[in-house]
Amino acid sequence: MALFSSRKTRFVDSDILIIGGGFGGCGATYESRYWGRNLKIVLVEKANIERSGAVAHGLSAINCYMGMRWDENRPEDHVRYARNDLMGLVREDLVFDIARHVDATVHKFEEWGLPIMKNQETGRYLREGRWQIMIHGESYKPIIAEAARKSASEVYNRIMVTHLLLDKTRPDRVAGAVGFSVRDGNYYVFRAKAVIVAAGGASHIYKARSIGEGVGRTWYAPWSSASAYGLLIPVGVKMTQMENKIVLARFKDGYGPVGAWFLLLKAYATNAYGERYEEARFEEIKALVGKYAEQQPVPTCLRNHAMLEEIKAGRGPIYMQTQASLDSREKEEIGWEDFLDMTIGQAVVWASQNIDPKEKPSELITSEPYIMGSHATCSGAWASGPEDCAPADYQWGYNRMMSIDGLFGAGDTIGGSAHKFSSGSFTEGRIAGKSAVRYVTERSGERPEVDEAEIKRLEETIFMPLENYTVGRNEIVAGSVSPSYISPLQGLQRLEKIMDEYAGGISTFYTANEPMLRRGLELLSMLKEDLQKLGAEDLHQLQRAWELNHRVWTSESVTRHTLYRQETRWPGYYYRADYPKLDDVEWHVFTASRYDPKSGEWDMSKLPVHHIVD
């Protein structure tokens, strides 16, 4: 690596290392300081915590709030809701744990300056739906970031964390992480007694609908590059529900949100002929999924399924009848603000297409799939639950600790705890932070031993794309195709094509079967080999190279889970054409996987589903 001899190595020691400065990471930092007043707490973020994570540019609503101070809902109610929406498969202990604490988190947000809309008649928070409250959320993330910044001993912005470190003498224990500065290229080695991973889920592993001038636009944050999973899988963390992809119904072309329109403004969707298709398809959906079709509200994936069936039957486009609900100036302002708070691009699309929502309807469409653990799905790591309510086989001592000792998670990272959103992710970060402090305190005399040889090997691995480019760039005589390396963009486009065509993307109406999935794994294996030949012309492209690595690891996990689970559990999110129906008898189980770093083999298994709420 003589080409880059000016690079410096920075060692940073801490008691608790937090990776990711979104809501989960900020919550973990805040709570770690509260319980660990004398601990060194380090927060690392690849962007800047002021405007990073999925809520970087704001939100119009907080989607997880019980309202227990007014007896609006109880935590048990939220467990039932999440269980029904996920058609029987959630970690009820984790969902309950978040629900019982999330109101206190929201009240803190208000104390810190977040403007929450009030119902003028009752004085309570203005409800968008049963679990949602409306906010003026343009500055939502900076408000939360300030609390984290004041709590952390040190904040390292613009550091791309690429790998976790394990204890030299105990490979089942975490010892820290490594990465590099995207500003000066220095190599960072973070040594820690406990690590909390609160990185982002996965967008851009499937080909997006946006093309041409819109290329790169997605519903979920495009900078969420699967590090929540790409850091965990290679070191052998047990994962669950990675097949639980999420597909969103959104306003077409701009990915504008539909929640406020459906829930608060009471708009409704029809096919091209003005027919309310969801009711018309009830019986066929019930034949597919049984009792879950009768749940209220109807599970999100089933509403998607009805829309997709209408489109395939030639009765599209699907329209949101916006003009039927905008009967006052106040409602019109709410509708526009819903976009201006977080999806300005949708307002631009309407303007460019001469759409006035109070005069004419607007098209809806389903998005490409995403992998995430913080929204309405459950992808992520298998984690220990709360001591007071988790069943014995869900709990091994420290709440939100994964299958590697000392490694905790929150937000997108943790599987099984759906419907947490921003407030729930911050709350789960608080839970993980408190547990990490307890873990470190109870092991006050212990410090993991970092393997110096492993640190050196990882340094060579991380910076290899820069050397690949420097050596190989002179072989290009025209264009951008090199005989000796591929660019991160070329690799990403190849990944998106594989996942779209073989693992249930938009081009196949989210459908796959065993031969398709096995072919997808073959192609992913070839792509993984070619990742050794990634070329990066600068530090920005080096970051893109490692984001691609994390996406590829995640994509392989998703494909293996989808292949293993011989069932269509969430129609409207994905379909197994060779197993078209839900099977509660055989498959009312969690799907789990573990990659073995030594053998390179994957172990797939089933884990039991326990109910803690009737």
C-alpha positions as CSV (number, residue, x, y, z in Angstrom):
1,M,0.0,0.0,0.0
2,A,2.9,2.3,-0.6
3,L,0.8,4.4,-3.0
4,F,-1.0,5.9,0.1
5,S,1.8,6.1,2.6
6,S,0.6,9.5,3.8
7,R,-2.5,8.0,5.4
8,K,-2.5,8.1,9.2
9,T,-4.0,5.6,11.6
10,R,-6.1,7.0,14.4
11,F,-6.9,4.9,17.4
12,V,-10.0,5.9,19.4
13,D,-10.8,4.1,22.7
14,S,-14.2,4.2,24.4
15,D,-16.4,2.4,26.8
16,I,-19.4,2.4,24.4
17,L,-19.1,2.9,20.7
18,I,-22.3,3.9,18.8
19,I,-22.3,3.4,15.0
20,G,-24.8,5.5,13.2
21,G,-26.2,8.9,14.1
22,G,-29.8,8.5,13.1
23,F,-32.6,8.3,15.6
24,G,-31.5,5.0,17.0
25,G,-27.9,6.1,17.5
26,C,-29.0,9.5,19.0
27,G,-31.3,7.7,21.4
28,A,-28.5,5.3,22.4
29,T,-26.0,8.2,22.9
30,Y,-28.5,10.1,25.0
31,E,-29.4,7.2,27.3
32,S,-25.9,5.9,27.6
33,R,-24.8,9.2,29.1
34,Y,-27.8,9.3,31.5
35,W,-26.8,5.9,33.1
36,G,-23.1,6.1,32.4
37,R,-22.1,9.5,33.7
38,N,-18.4,8.6,33.9
39,L,-18.1,6.5,30.7
40,K,-16.5,7.5,27.5
41,I,-19.2,7.4,24.8
42,V,-18.3,7.8,21.2
43,L,-20.7,8.3,18.3
44,V,-19.6,7.7,14.8
45,E,-21.6,8.8,11.7
46,K,-20.7,8.6,8.0
47,A,-22.5,11.9,7.3
48,N,-23.2,14.6,9.9
49,I,-25.6,13.9,12.8
50,E,-27.3,17.2,12.3
51,R,-28.9,15.9,9.1
52,S,-28.3,12.2,8.8
53,G,-30.4,9.1,8.9
54,A,-33.8,8.4,7.5
55,V,-35.3,11.5,9.0
56,A,-32.5,13.8,7.8
57,H,-34.8,16.2,5.9
58,G,-37.8,16.1,8.3
59,L,-41.1,14.3,8.8
60,S,-44.7,15.5,9.0
61,A,-45.8,13.0,11.7
62,I,-44.6,10.8,14.5
63,N,-46.0,7.4,13.7
64,C,-45.6,5.6,17.0
65,Y,-47.2,7.2,20.0
66,M,-49.6,5.5,22.5
67,G,-51.2,8.5,24.2
68,M,-51.2,6.8,27.6
69,R,-51.5,10.1,29.5
70,W,-55.0,10.4,28.0
71,D,-55.7,6.6,28.0
72,E,-55.9,6.6,24.2
73,N,-54.0,3.3,23.8
74,R,-52.1,0.8,25.8
75,P,-48.8,-1.0,24.9
76,E,-50.8,-4.2,24.6
77,D,-52.9,-2.6,21.9
78,H,-49.9,-1.7,19.9
79,V,-48.6,-5.3,20.1
80,R,-51.9,-6.6,18.7
81,Y,-51.8,-4.0,15.9
82,A,-48.2,-4.9,14.9
83,R,-48.9,-8.6,15.1
84,N,-51.9,-8.3,12.9
85,D,-50.2,-6.1,10.3
86,L,-47.3,-8.5,10.1
87,M,-49.7,-11.4,9.9
88,G,-48.7,-13.2,13.0
89,L,-44.9,-12.7,13.0
90,V,-43.4,-10.1,15.4
91,R,-41.3,-10.3,18.5
92,E,-44.1,-9.3,20.9
93,D,-41.6,-8.7,23.7
94,L,-39.6,-6.2,21.7
95,V,-42.7,-4.4,20.4
96,F,-44.2,-4.2,23.9
97,D,-40.9,-2.9,25.3
98,I,-40.8,0.0,22.9
99,A,-44.5,0.8,23.2
100,R,-44.4,1.1,27.0
101,H,-41.6,3.6,26.8
102,V,-42.2,5.5,23.6
103,D,-44.6,8.2,25.0
104,A,-41.8,9.4,27.4
105,T,-39.5,9.8,24.4
106,V,-42.1,11.9,22.5
107,H,-42.6,14.1,25.5
108,K,-38.9,14.7,25.6
109,F,-38.9,15.7,22.0
110,E,-41.5,18.3,22.8
111,E,-39.5,19.6,25.7
112,W,-36.5,19.9,23.4
113,G,-38.5,22.2,21.1
114,L,-40.3,20.0,18.6
115,P,-43.6,21.6,17.6
116,I,-46.4,19.0,17.9
117,M,-49.7,20.0,16.5
118,K,-52.6,20.2,19.0
119,N,-56.3,19.4,18.7
120,Q,-57.9,22.7,19.4
121,E,-61.0,21.1,20.9
122,T,-59.4,18.6,23.3
123,G,-55.9,20.0,23.8
124,R,-54.4,16.7,23.0
125,Y,-51.9,16.0,20.3
126,L,-53.5,16.1,16.8
127,R,-54.0,12.6,15.6
128,E,-53.4,11.6,12.0
129,G,-54.5,8.0,12.9
130,R,-54.6,5.7,15.9
131,W,-50.8,5.7,16.3
132,Q,-49.8,8.9,14.5
133,I,-49.6,12.5,15.7
134,M,-48.9,15.4,13.4
135,I,-45.8,17.6,13.9
136,H,-44.1,20.5,12.2
137,G,-41.1,18.4,11.5
138,E,-38.7,20.4,9.3
139,S,-36.1,20.5,12.1
140,Y,-37.0,17.2,13.7
141,K,-33.5,15.7,13.2
142,P,-31.4,18.7,14.3
143,I,-33.4,18.9,17.6
144,I,-32.7,15.2,18.3
145,A,-29.0,15.5,17.2
146,E,-28.4,18.3,19.7
147,A,-29.3,16.0,22.6
148,A,-26.9,13.4,21.3
149,R,-24.1,15.9,20.7
150,K,-24.4,17.1,24.3
151,S,-24.4,13.6,25.6
152,A,-21.5,12.1,23.6
153,S,-17.9,12.3,24.8
154,E,-16.8,12.6,21.2
155,V,-18.7,12.7,17.9
156,Y,-16.9,11.6,14.7
157,N,-18.7,12.8,11.6
158,R,-17.8,11.7,8.1
159,I,-16.4,8.4,9.1
160,M,-17.5,5.4,7.0
161,V,-17.4,2.3,9.3
162,T,-16.8,-0.8,7.2
163,H,-16.1,-3.7,9.6
164,L,-16.7,-4.8,13.2
165,L,-13.7,-6.1,15.2
166,L,-14.0,-9.2,17.4
167,D,-12.0,-10.0,20.5
168,K,-8.7,-11.7,19.7
169,T,-9.1,-14.3,22.4
170,R,-12.9,-14.6,22.4
171,P,-14.2,-14.4,18.8
172,D,-17.8,-14.4,20.2
173,R,-17.2,-11.0,21.7
174,V,-17.1,-7.6,20.0
175,A,-14.0,-5.4,20.4
176,G,-14.8,-2.4,18.2
177,A,-14.9,-1.3,14.6
178,V,-12.8,0.1,11.8
179,G,-13.4,2.6,9.0
180,F,-12.0,5.6,7.3
181,S,-12.6,9.4,7.0
182,V,-14.3,10.4,3.8
183,R,-12.6,13.8,4.2
184,D,-8.9,13.1,4.8
185,G,-8.7,9.3,4.2
186,N,-7.3,8.5,7.6
187,Y,-7.8,5.0,8.9
188,Y,-9.8,4.8,12.1
189,V,-9.6,2.0,14.7
190,F,-12.3,2.3,17.3
191,R,-11.7,0.0,20.3
192,A,-14.6,-0.4,22.7
193,K,-16.0,-2.5,25.6
194,A,-19.5,-2.5,24.0
195,V,-20.8,-1.5,20.6
196,I,-24.2,-0.4,19.6
197,V,-25.0,-0.7,15.9
198,A,-27.7,1.8,14.8
199,A,-26.8,2.1,11.1
200,G,-29.3,2.3,8.3
201,G,-31.3,-0.3,6.5
202,A,-31.2,-1.0,2.8
203,S,-32.4,1.1,-0.2
204,H,-31.0,0.6,-3.7
205,I,-30.5,-3.2,-3.4
206,Y,-33.5,-3.5,-5.8
207,K,-33.8,-1.6,-9.0
208,A,-35.8,1.6,-8.4
209,R,-38.8,2.8,-10.4
210,S,-37.0,6.2,-10.9
211,I,-35.0,6.4,-14.1
212,G,-33.5,9.1,-16.3
213,E,-33.5,12.4,-14.6
214,G,-35.0,10.8,-11.5
215,V,-32.4,8.1,-11.2
216,G,-31.2,7.6,-7.6
217,R,-34.5,8.7,-6.1
218,T,-36.1,6.2,-3.7
219,W,-38.7,6.3,-1.0
220,Y,-36.4,5.2,1.8
221,A,-33.3,7.3,2.2
222,P,-30.9,6.6,-0.7
223,W,-27.9,6.9,1.6
224,S,-29.2,4.0,3.8
225,S,-26.8,1.5,2.4
226,A,-27.6,-1.6,4.4
227,S,-24.8,-1.1,7.0
228,A,-27.2,-2.1,9.7
229,Y,-26.8,-5.6,8.2
230,G,-23.6,-5.5,6.2
231,L,-21.6,-4.9,9.4
232,L,-23.3,-7.8,11.2
233,I,-23.6,-10.7,8.8
234,P,-19.9,-11.1,7.9
235,V,-19.0,-11.6,11.6
236,G,-21.6,-14.2,12.2
237,V,-24.5,-12.4,13.9
238,K,-27.8,-14.4,13.8
239,M,-30.3,-12.6,11.6
240,T,-34.1,-12.9,11.3
241,Q,-36.9,-11.9,9.0
242,M,-34.6,-10.8,6.2
243,E,-37.2,-12.0,3.8
244,N,-39.7,-9.5,5.2
245,K,-39.2,-6.9,2.5
246,I,-41.4,-3.8,2.5
247,V,-43.1,-2.3,-0.5
248,L,-44.8,1.0,-0.1
249,A,-47.9,2.4,-1.8
250,R,-46.9,6.0,-2.7
251,F,-47.9,8.8,-5.0
252,K,-46.3,8.0,-8.4
253,D,-42.9,9.4,-9.5
254,G,-42.3,11.5,-6.3
255,Y,-42.7,8.8,-3.6
256,G,-45.0,11.1,-1.8
257,P,-46.4,9.7,1.5
258,V,-50.1,8.6,1.6
259,G,-50.6,8.2,5.4
260,A,-52.0,11.7,6.1
261,W,-54.2,11.5,3.0
262,F,-55.7,8.2,4.0
263,L,-55.9,8.6,7.8
264,L,-56.3,12.3,8.5
265,L,-57.9,13.7,5.3
266,K,-60.0,10.5,4.7
267,A,-59.1,10.3,1.0
268,Y,-59.7,6.9,-0.7
269,A,-58.2,5.0,-3.6
270,T,-59.9,3.6,-6.7
271,N,-59.0,1.9,-10.0
272,A,-59.2,3.8,-13.3
273,Y,-62.9,3.3,-13.4
274,G,-63.7,4.8,-10.0
275,E,-64.3,1.5,-8.3
276,R,-63.1,0.9,-4.7
277,Y,-61.3,-2.3,-5.5
278,E,-60.2,-3.4,-2.0
279,E,-63.7,-4.3,-0.9
280,A,-64.3,-6.1,-4.2
281,R,-61.3,-8.4,-3.7
282,F,-62.0,-9.3,-0.1
283,E,-63.1,-12.9,-0.7
284,E,-60.1,-13.8,-3.0
285,I,-57.7,-12.3,-0.4
286,K,-59.4,-14.3,2.4
287,A,-58.9,-17.5,0.3
288,L,-55.2,-16.6,0.1
289,V,-54.4,-15.6,3.7
290,G,-57.4,-16.7,5.8
291,K,-58.2,-14.9,9.1
292,Y,-55.7,-12.1,8.4
293,A,-57.9,-10.6,5.7
294,E,-60.5,-9.9,8.4
295,Q,-58.2,-7.9,10.6
296,Q,-58.9,-4.2,11.1
297,P,-57.0,-2.3,9.9
298,V,-56.3,-4.5,6.9
299,P,-52.6,-5.5,6.9
300,T,-50.6,-3.1,4.8
301,C,-49.3,-5.8,2.5
302,L,-52.8,-7.0,1.6
303,R,-53.8,-3.5,0.5
304,N,-50.8,-3.6,-1.8
305,H,-51.9,-7.0,-3.1
306,A,-55.3,-5.6,-4.0
307,M,-53.7,-2.8,-5.9
308,L,-51.3,-5.0,-7.8
309,E,-54.1,-7.4,-8.8
310,E,-56.0,-4.5,-10.2
311,I,-53.1,-3.3,-12.2
312,K,-52.4,-6.8,-13.5
313,A,-56.1,-7.1,-14.5
314,G,-55.7,-4.0,-16.7
315,R,-57.8,-1.7,-14.4
316,G,-55.0,0.8,-13.7
317,P,-53.9,3.5,-13.1
318,I,-54.8,3.5,-9.4
319,Y,-55.9,6.9,-8.2
320,M,-56.0,8.6,-4.9
321,Q,-59.2,10.7,-5.0
322,T,-57.6,13.7,-3.4
323,Q,-60.2,16.2,-4.7
324,A,-62.9,14.3,-2.8
325,S,-61.3,15.2,0.6
326,L,-59.9,18.7,0.1
327,D,-63.1,20.5,1.0
328,S,-61.5,23.2,3.1
329,R,-58.5,25.5,3.1
330,E,-57.2,23.8,6.2
331,K,-57.2,20.4,4.6
332,E,-55.5,21.7,1.5
333,E,-52.7,23.2,3.6
334,I,-52.3,19.9,5.5
335,G,-52.0,18.0,2.2
336,W,-49.3,20.2,0.8
337,E,-47.4,20.5,4.1
338,D,-47.3,16.7,4.3
339,F,-45.0,16.8,1.2
340,L,-43.1,20.0,2.0
341,D,-42.1,18.6,5.4
342,M,-40.3,15.6,3.9
343,T,-41.0,14.9,0.2
344,I,-40.7,18.2,-1.6
345,G,-40.1,16.3,-4.9
346,Q,-43.7,15.2,-4.9
347,A,-45.0,18.7,-4.8
348,V,-42.6,19.4,-7.8
349,V,-44.0,16.5,-9.7
350,W,-47.6,17.7,-9.2
351,A,-46.6,21.2,-10.4
352,S,-44.7,19.8,-13.4
353,Q,-47.7,17.6,-14.4
354,N,-50.4,20.3,-13.9
355,I,-52.0,18.4,-11.1
356,D,-54.0,20.4,-8.6
357,P,-55.0,17.9,-5.9
358,K,-58.2,19.8,-5.1
359,E,-59.3,19.5,-8.8
360,K,-58.2,16.1,-10.0
361,P,-57.0,12.7,-8.5
362,S,-53.4,11.7,-8.5
363,E,-51.8,8.3,-9.3
364,L,-50.6,5.8,-6.8
365,I,-48.1,3.0,-7.4
366,T,-46.1,0.5,-5.4
367,S,-42.4,1.1,-4.7
368,E,-39.4,-1.2,-5.2
369,P,-38.7,-3.3,-2.1
370,Y,-36.6,-2.2,0.8
371,I,-35.1,-4.0,3.8
372,M,-35.4,-2.3,7.1
373,G,-36.2,-3.0,10.7
374,S,-37.6,0.3,11.8
375,H,-40.7,0.8,9.7
376,A,-43.6,-1.6,9.2
377,T,-41.4,-4.7,8.7
378,C,-39.1,-6.8,10.8
379,S,-35.7,-7.4,9.1
380,G,-32.6,-7.4,11.3
381,A,-30.6,-9.2,14.0
382,W,-32.0,-11.7,16.5
383,A,-31.7,-9.9,19.8
384,S,-32.2,-10.6,23.5
385,G,-35.4,-9.2,24.9
386,P,-36.4,-7.5,28.2
387,E,-36.0,-9.6,31.3
388,D,-39.4,-9.0,32.7
389,C,-41.5,-10.1,29.7
390,A,-39.3,-12.0,27.1
391,P,-39.8,-15.8,26.9
392,A,-36.8,-17.8,28.0
393,D,-35.5,-18.5,24.5
394,Y,-35.8,-14.9,23.6
395,Q,-33.6,-13.6,26.4
396,W,-30.0,-14.1,27.4
397,G,-29.2,-11.4,29.9
398,Y,-29.0,-8.0,28.2
399,N,-31.8,-6.3,26.4
400,R,-31.1,-5.7,22.7
401,M,-27.8,-7.6,22.7
402,M,-27.3,-9.7,19.6
403,S,-25.8,-13.2,19.4
404,I,-22.3,-11.7,19.8
405,D,-21.3,-10.7,23.3
406,G,-21.3,-7.0,23.9
407,L,-22.9,-6.1,20.6
408,F,-26.2,-4.2,20.8
409,G,-28.5,-2.7,18.3
410,A,-31.4,-0.3,17.7
411,G,-33.6,0.9,14.9
412,D,-33.1,-0.8,11.5
413,T,-30.6,-3.1,13.1
414,I,-32.9,-5.1,15.3
415,G,-35.3,-7.6,13.7
416,G,-38.8,-8.5,14.9
417,S,-39.8,-5.2,16.3
418,A,-41.9,-3.6,13.6
419,H,-43.8,-0.3,13.6
420,K,-41.3,1.7,15.7
421,F,-40.6,4.4,13.1
422,S,-38.6,7.5,14.4
423,S,-39.9,7.7,18.0
424,G,-39.6,4.0,18.4
425,S,-36.1,3.8,17.0
426,F,-35.0,6.6,19.4
427,T,-36.7,4.6,22.2
428,E,-35.0,1.4,21.2
429,G,-31.7,3.2,21.1
430,R,-32.4,4.3,24.7
431,I,-33.1,0.7,25.7
432,A,-29.9,-0.5,24.0
433,G,-27.9,2.3,25.6
434,K,-29.1,1.5,29.1
435,S,-28.3,-2.2,28.5
436,A,-24.8,-1.4,27.2
437,V,-24.0,0.7,30.2
438,R,-25.1,-2.2,32.5
439,Y,-23.0,-4.6,30.4
440,V,-19.8,-2.4,30.7
441,T,-20.4,-1.6,34.4
442,E,-20.7,-5.3,35.3
443,R,-17.5,-6.0,33.4
444,S,-15.6,-3.0,34.6
445,G,-12.3,-4.8,34.7
446,E,-12.5,-6.3,31.3
447,R,-11.4,-4.8,28.0
448,P,-11.5,-6.8,24.8
449,E,-8.2,-7.5,23.1
450,V,-7.9,-6.3,19.5
451,D,-5.8,-8.3,17.0
452,E,-3.2,-6.1,15.5
453,A,-2.7,-8.4,12.6
454,E,-6.5,-8.2,11.9
455,I,-6.4,-4.4,12.0
456,K,-3.6,-4.4,9.4
457,R,-5.4,-6.9,7.2
458,L,-8.6,-4.8,7.3
459,E,-6.7,-1.6,6.4
460,E,-5.3,-3.3,3.3
461,T,-8.8,-4.6,2.4
462,I,-10.6,-1.2,3.0
463,F,-8.2,0.8,0.9
464,M,-7.6,-1.7,-1.9
465,P,-10.2,-0.1,-4.3
466,L,-8.0,3.1,-4.3
467,E,-5.0,0.9,-5.4
468,N,-7.1,-1.0,-7.9
469,Y,-8.0,2.3,-9.6
470,T,-4.6,3.8,-9.5
471,V,-3.0,0.7,-11.0
472,G,-5.7,0.1,-13.6
473,R,-6.9,3.5,-14.7
474,N,-4.2,3.8,-17.4
475,E,-5.6,0.7,-19.1
476,I,-8.8,2.6,-20.1
477,V,-8.4,4.1,-23.6
478,A,-12.0,5.4,-23.9
479,G,-15.2,5.5,-21.9
480,S,-15.4,4.1,-18.3
481,V,-15.0,0.3,-18.8
482,S,-11.8,-1.1,-17.4
483,P,-10.4,-4.6,-17.9
484,S,-9.0,-4.7,-14.4
485,Y,-11.6,-3.1,-12.1
486,I,-15.3,-2.2,-11.8
487,S,-16.7,1.1,-10.4
488,P,-19.1,1.2,-7.5
489,L,-21.8,2.4,-9.8
490,Q,-21.3,-0.5,-12.2
491,G,-21.5,-2.9,-9.3
492,L,-24.6,-1.3,-7.8
493,Q,-26.4,-1.4,-11.2
494,R,-25.5,-5.1,-11.5
495,L,-26.8,-5.8,-8.0
496,E,-30.1,-4.0,-8.6
497,K,-30.6,-6.0,-11.8
498,I,-30.0,-9.3,-10.1
499,M,-32.3,-8.6,-7.2
500,D,-35.0,-7.1,-9.4
501,E,-35.1,-10.0,-11.8
502,Y,-34.4,-13.0,-9.6
503,A,-35.4,-12.0,-6.0
504,G,-38.8,-10.4,-6.4
505,G,-38.5,-6.9,-7.7
506,I,-40.8,-4.7,-9.7
507,S,-40.1,-6.3,-13.0
508,T,-41.6,-9.6,-11.8
509,F,-44.4,-8.0,-9.7
510,Y,-42.4,-9.0,-6.6
511,T,-42.6,-12.7,-7.5
512,A,-39.9,-15.4,-7.4
513,N,-39.6,-19.1,-7.2
514,E,-36.9,-21.6,-6.3
515,P,-35.1,-21.7,-9.7
516,M,-35.1,-17.9,-9.9
517,L,-33.7,-17.5,-6.3
518,R,-31.0,-20.1,-6.9
519,R,-30.0,-18.4,-10.1
520,G,-29.9,-15.1,-8.2
521,L,-27.6,-16.6,-5.6
522,E,-25.2,-17.8,-8.4
523,L,-25.1,-14.3,-9.8
524,L,-24.6,-12.7,-6.4
525,S,-21.7,-15.1,-5.7
526,M,-20.0,-13.9,-8.9
527,L,-20.6,-10.3,-8.0
528,K,-19.1,-11.0,-4.5
529,E,-16.0,-12.3,-6.3
530,D,-15.8,-9.2,-8.5
531,L,-16.0,-6.9,-5.4
532,Q,-12.3,-7.7,-4.9
533,K,-11.7,-5.8,-8.1
534,L,-13.7,-2.6,-7.1
535,G,-11.9,0.6,-8.2
536,A,-12.3,3.9,-6.4
537,E,-10.9,7.1,-7.9
538,D,-11.3,9.1,-4.6
539,L,-12.5,8.9,-1.1
540,H,-16.1,9.5,-2.1
541,Q,-16.0,6.5,-4.4
542,L,-14.3,4.5,-1.7
543,Q,-17.3,5.1,0.5
544,R,-19.6,4.0,-2.4
545,A,-17.5,0.9,-2.7
546,W,-18.0,-0.1,0.9
547,E,-21.7,0.8,0.8
548,L,-21.9,-1.6,-2.1
549,N,-20.2,-4.3,-0.1
550,H,-22.8,-3.9,2.7
551,R,-25.6,-4.0,0.2
552,V,-24.3,-7.2,-1.4
553,W,-24.0,-9.0,1.9
554,T,-27.6,-7.9,2.8
555,S,-28.9,-9.0,-0.6
556,E,-27.5,-12.5,-0.2
557,S,-29.1,-12.8,3.2
558,V,-32.5,-11.6,1.7
559,T,-32.3,-14.1,-1.1
560,R,-31.4,-17.0,1.2
561,H,-34.2,-16.2,3.6
562,T,-36.7,-15.9,0.7
563,L,-35.6,-19.2,-0.7
564,Y,-35.7,-21.0,2.7
565,R,-39.1,-19.7,3.6
566,Q,-41.4,-21.9,1.4
567,E,-44.4,-19.6,1.7
568,T,-46.0,-16.4,0.6
569,R,-46.4,-14.9,4.0
570,W,-46.8,-11.2,3.0
571,P,-48.6,-11.0,-0.4
572,G,-48.1,-7.5,-1.7
573,Y,-44.5,-7.4,-0.4
574,Y,-43.3,-10.6,-2.2
575,Y,-44.7,-13.8,-3.7
576,R,-43.3,-17.3,-3.8
577,A,-44.9,-18.5,-7.0
578,D,-44.2,-22.1,-6.1
579,Y,-45.7,-21.6,-2.6
580,P,-48.5,-19.1,-3.3
581,K,-50.5,-19.4,0.0
582,L,-49.8,-18.5,3.6
583,D,-49.2,-21.6,5.8
584,D,-49.8,-20.9,9.4
585,V,-49.5,-24.6,10.5
586,E,-46.0,-25.2,9.0
587,W,-44.6,-21.7,8.8
588,H,-45.8,-19.8,11.8
589,V,-42.1,-19.4,12.8
590,F,-39.4,-16.9,12.5
591,T,-36.8,-17.5,9.8
592,A,-33.2,-17.2,11.0
593,S,-29.8,-17.4,9.5
594,R,-26.2,-17.2,10.5
595,Y,-23.2,-16.9,8.2
596,D,-20.1,-18.7,9.5
597,P,-17.0,-16.5,8.8
598,K,-14.7,-19.5,9.1
599,S,-16.4,-21.9,6.7
600,G,-18.2,-19.5,4.5
601,E,-21.4,-21.5,5.0
602,W,-24.9,-20.3,5.9
603,D,-27.0,-22.0,8.5
604,M,-30.8,-21.5,8.1
605,S,-33.2,-22.4,10.9
606,K,-36.7,-21.8,12.3
607,L,-37.3,-20.1,15.6
608,P,-40.5,-20.2,17.7
609,V,-43.2,-17.5,17.8
610,H,-44.3,-16.7,21.4
611,H,-47.3,-14.5,22.3
612,I,-47.0,-12.4,25.4
613,V,-50.3,-10.5,24.7
614,D,-53.6,-12.2,24.2
